[in-house]
Amino acid sequence: MRRLFVLAAAVFMAMGLVAFWGSTPRAAEQAPKAKVAKKAVAVLQNSDCVKCHPAIVGQIQAAGGKHKTEVACLDCHEGGHPPATAKGAIIPKCSKCHEGKSHFRLPRCLRCHQNPHQPLKIVFKGKVKAACKTCHLKEVQEVNQHPSAHSKVDCSFCHVKHGFIPNCLTKCHKPHRKGQTFKDCVSCHKVHQPLPATYGDKIANKQCGACHGKIVKLLESGSTKHAKLHCVFCHQGTHGMIPKCQDCHGTPHPAAMMSKFKKCLNCHVNPHNLTT
Ligand code: HEC
Ligand code: HEC
Ligand code: HEC
Ligand code: HEC
Ligand code: HEC
Ligand code: HEC
Ligand code: HEC
Ligand code: HEC
Ligand code: HEC
Ligand code: HEC
Ligand code: HEC
């Protein structure tokens, strides 16, 4: 009880002091605002803030980032303290210190940097694509230039906070086959341009087999040298790509022979099994 009283008294006195410096008529007459403000600031030191704003000081200590190391309370909260100053008068605009990049011309900084005392705790809500574009031009262009279901939603639909990478399988999609992982999904689908599927040369046949099971069986059960090849060795890069036999084999037979047959497959039957 006694401690509470002492604390209350201290708060009262400190605020009185602030009010005093802020409102003394002599000061106001002799030197307009700036000087009063300076004096008020001279009264309140950075080390005083913790007495009445321990939660905010705690937030900055915990995750203030450069707002902890590069600036102090009074660099932002200049010019007095309520009740001597009007409500809002010592709340800084971000542009006081951040200017020059397109990012700093975005509206409503605190929409994402919700807490200026923890500036890197960033929350995304609603439409943020224009903001992402100020730093991730490549991804924004990729999404915009390749219309897909993914370009119909905003970046924040998937990236709910900065740096977060969503897993395709958690909420939105079922795999094509059992055991497929997120890594498999992105090995065939560039997430910002999901279709057509594109892939490198390391995709296992079983991945294609999720939809082309019969062809995988046919190929792998064959007895010719094609049986040892991967689907993606022939069907390179983009889903639906079909190679020509001649791309790999040139002209293996005499022209006279080929003039009688239009297609290689007239004799070699099926690329996935040359003998059946
Ligand atoms: C003696 C207690 C006390 C001290 C010390 C104190 N404050 Fe305050 N502060 C308050 C109270 C009480 C309010 C709420 C005033 C109101 O709402 O009218 C407040 C409000 C504020 C506000 C909000 C102003 C606004 O316009 O909304 C800021 C910013 C602030 N303080 C910063 C500081 C900083 C920076 C320091 C240290 C330099 C500091 N305070 C030291 C008690 C204190
Ligand atoms: C980089 C600038 C910056 C620094 C540094 C900073 N603040 Fe703030 N502070 C702000 C801004 C901006 C707001 C207004 C936030 C809002 O509108 O939601 C604010 C709001 C406040 C408020 C009123 C809001 C509330 O939640 O009660 C207090 C009190 C406050 N700051 C105290 C401090 C103290 C104490 C320190 C130092 C430990 C500090 N600030 C350091 C920018 C800063
Ligand atoms: C009094 C000056 C000042 C004000 C006002 C200010 N900042 Fe800063 N801020 C700095 C400085 C200095 C740095 C460190 C250098 C830099 O990154 O530009 C910084 C860094 C940052 C960072 C990076 C933090 C890190 O740890 O890397 C973010 C984000 C940021 N500020 C957001 C804001 C937002 C949002 C506002 C408005 C609510 C704001 N700042 C207001 C001075 C300020
Ligand atoms: C749509 C969300 C969003 C909005 C709106 C936004 N920012 Fe940012 N800001 C970010 C993200 C995300 C980062 C990157 C943080 C990182 O690198 O970890 C960032 C980084 C920063 C940085 C540190 C990097 C740098 O380039 O210096 C500063 C400073 C900053 N923002 C200030 C601002 C200011 C000032 C505003 C308002 C004019 C603002 N931000 C509006 C999301 C936003
Ligand atoms: C101010 C610049 C800035 C803004 C704005 C920004 N970012 Fe970033 N972003 C970065 C930087 C810098 C990194 C790399 C940080 C790192 O490597 O930790 C990054 C990393 C990322 C990553 C993680 C990359 C990885 O490989 O893990 C994702 C995802 C991301 N940002 C998404 C977004 C989205 C979505 C937005 C818009 C809401 C956005 N960013 C806005 C600067 C920004
Ligand atoms: C459908 C969900 C989804 C949408 C919408 C989305 N992303 Fe992504 N994003 C991801 C996933 C998943 C990854 C990880 C991709 C990987 O690992 O191959 C990623 C990766 C990133 C990265 C890290 C670098 C990279 O390219 O791998 C950045 C930056 C990024 N996204 C920014 C954005 C921006 C900006 C937007 C809005 C234009 C956006 N994303 C829209 C899901 C999405
Ligand atoms: C071996 C490559 C491959 C892998 C691995 C793969 N996909 Fe696909 N996916 C495709 C192909 C090819 C299509 C297009 C089929 C068509 O044309 O109907 C497709 C279609 C889709 C579609 C339907 C798109 C539409 O609107 O028609 C979704 C959703 C999808 N995949 C999600 C996933 C997810 C999630 C994973 C990971 C579990 C995954 N895919 C793994 C190749 C792959
Ligand atoms: C999600 C199911 C799915 C996956 C996985 C898938 N495909 Fe397909 N594929 C289809 C469908 C459906 C068609 C027929 C419709 C079409 O032409 O897009 C097709 C057609 C094809 C065609 C013929 C295109 C044409 O023009 O006739 C080739 C070649 C092909 N796929 C190769 C592959 C290869 C190689 C893989 C593995 C890297 C693969 N597919 C993975 C569903 C899939
Ligand atoms: C992407 C390259 C590629 C394409 C396209 C391709 N092949 Fe082949 N083919 C190979 C390779 C590699 C071998 C094995 C060569 C070796 O080991 O000497 C082979 C072997 C063969 C053989 C010999 C089989 C054996 O067991 O001795 C025949 C016949 C053949 N291919 C016919 C065809 C026909 C017909 C087509 C078109 C329908 C075709 N190939 C398309 C790469 C290809
Ligand atoms: C040696 C090269 C080669 C390999 C290996 C190969 N293909 Fe093909 N594939 C072809 C050629 C050439 C055609 C076109 C045949 C034609 O012209 O009728 C074709 C056609 C197709 C077609 C469309 C016609 C059809 O039969 O439905 C699909 C789908 C297909 N391949 C899937 C696959 C899958 C899945 C694998 C792996 C299990 C695979 N291919 C392995 C060369 C190959
Ligand atoms: C009239 C039937 C016929 C046609 C058409 C035909 N082939 Fe052949 N091909 C054969 C026969 C039979 C053999 C086996 C010859 C041998 O063992 O020397 C053969 C062998 C091959 C071989 C294996 C050669 C080796 O040295 O092992 C390749 C590769 C091949 N053919 C590719 C093709 C391609 C590519 C086409 C289309 C441009 C084609 N063939 C058209 C009948 C044909």
GROMACS .gro file of C-alpha atoms and ligand atoms in nm, residues 103 124 128 131-132 134-136 155 159 162-165, ligand 5:
model
   57
  103HIS     CA    1   0.926   0.157  -4.991
  124PHE     CA    2   0.061  -0.883  -4.348
  128VAL     CA    3   0.011  -0.603  -4.983
  131ALA     CA    4   0.440  -0.317  -5.094
  132CYS     CA    5   0.616  -0.646  -5.172
  134THR     CA    6   0.918  -0.239  -5.356
  135CYS     CA    7   1.167  -0.516  -5.270
  136HIS     CA    8   1.066  -0.833  -5.459
  155CYS     CA    9   0.086  -1.246  -5.172
  159HIS     CA   10   0.289  -1.540  -4.697
  162HIS     CA   11   0.738  -1.194  -4.363
  163GLY     CA   12   0.972  -1.475  -4.463
  164PHE     CA   13   0.712  -1.744  -4.398
  165ILE     CA   14   0.706  -2.014  -4.666
  281HEC     C1   15   1.189  -0.350  -4.752
  281HEC     C2   16   1.215  -0.463  -4.834
  281HEC     C3   17   1.121  -0.580  -4.830
  281HEC     C4   18   0.985  -0.581  -4.843
  281HEC     C5   19   0.892  -0.464  -4.855
  281HEC     C6   20   0.945  -0.718  -4.847
  281HEC     N1   21   1.053  -0.799  -4.834
  281HEC    FE1   22   1.052  -1.001  -4.831
  281HEC     N2   23   1.252  -1.003  -4.796
  281HEC     C7   24   1.332  -0.891  -4.792
  281HEC     C8   25   1.468  -0.931  -4.766
  281HEC     C9   26   1.589  -0.840  -4.756
  281HEC    C10   27   1.465  -1.073  -4.753
  281HEC    C11   28   1.579  -1.167  -4.724
  281HEC    C12   29   1.588  -1.177  -4.576
  281HEC    C13   30   1.658  -1.298  -4.533
  281HEC     O1   31   1.728  -1.361  -4.614
  281HEC     O2   32   1.636  -1.333  -4.418
  281HEC    C14   33   1.326  -1.114  -4.772
  281HEC    C15   34   1.282  -1.245  -4.766
  281HEC    C16   35   1.152  -1.286  -4.797
  281HEC    C17   36   1.106  -1.423  -4.800
  281HEC    C18   37   1.184  -1.545  -4.760
  281HEC    C19   38   1.281  -1.588  -4.864
  281HEC    C20   39   1.350  -1.716  -4.827
  281HEC     O3   40   1.423  -1.762  -4.916
  281HEC     O4   41   1.332  -1.770  -4.717
  281HEC    C21   42   0.975  -1.421  -4.837
  281HEC    C22   43   0.884  -1.539  -4.855
  281HEC    C23   44   0.939  -1.283  -4.854
  281HEC     N3   45   1.048  -1.204  -4.829
  281HEC    C24   46   0.814  -1.241  -4.891
  281HEC    C25   47   0.774  -1.109  -4.892
  281HEC    C26   48   0.639  -1.067  -4.918
  281HEC    C27   49   0.523  -1.159  -4.950
  281HEC    C28   50   0.638  -0.931  -4.910
  281HEC    C29   51   0.521  -0.838  -4.924
  281HEC    C30   52   0.414  -0.855  -4.830
  281HEC    C31   53   0.774  -0.890  -4.878
  281HEC     N4   54   0.853  -1.001  -4.867
  281HEC    C32   55   0.814  -0.758  -4.861
  281HEC    C33   56   1.293  -0.760  -4.811
  281HEC    C34   57   1.163  -0.718  -4.823
   0.00000   0.00000   0.00000
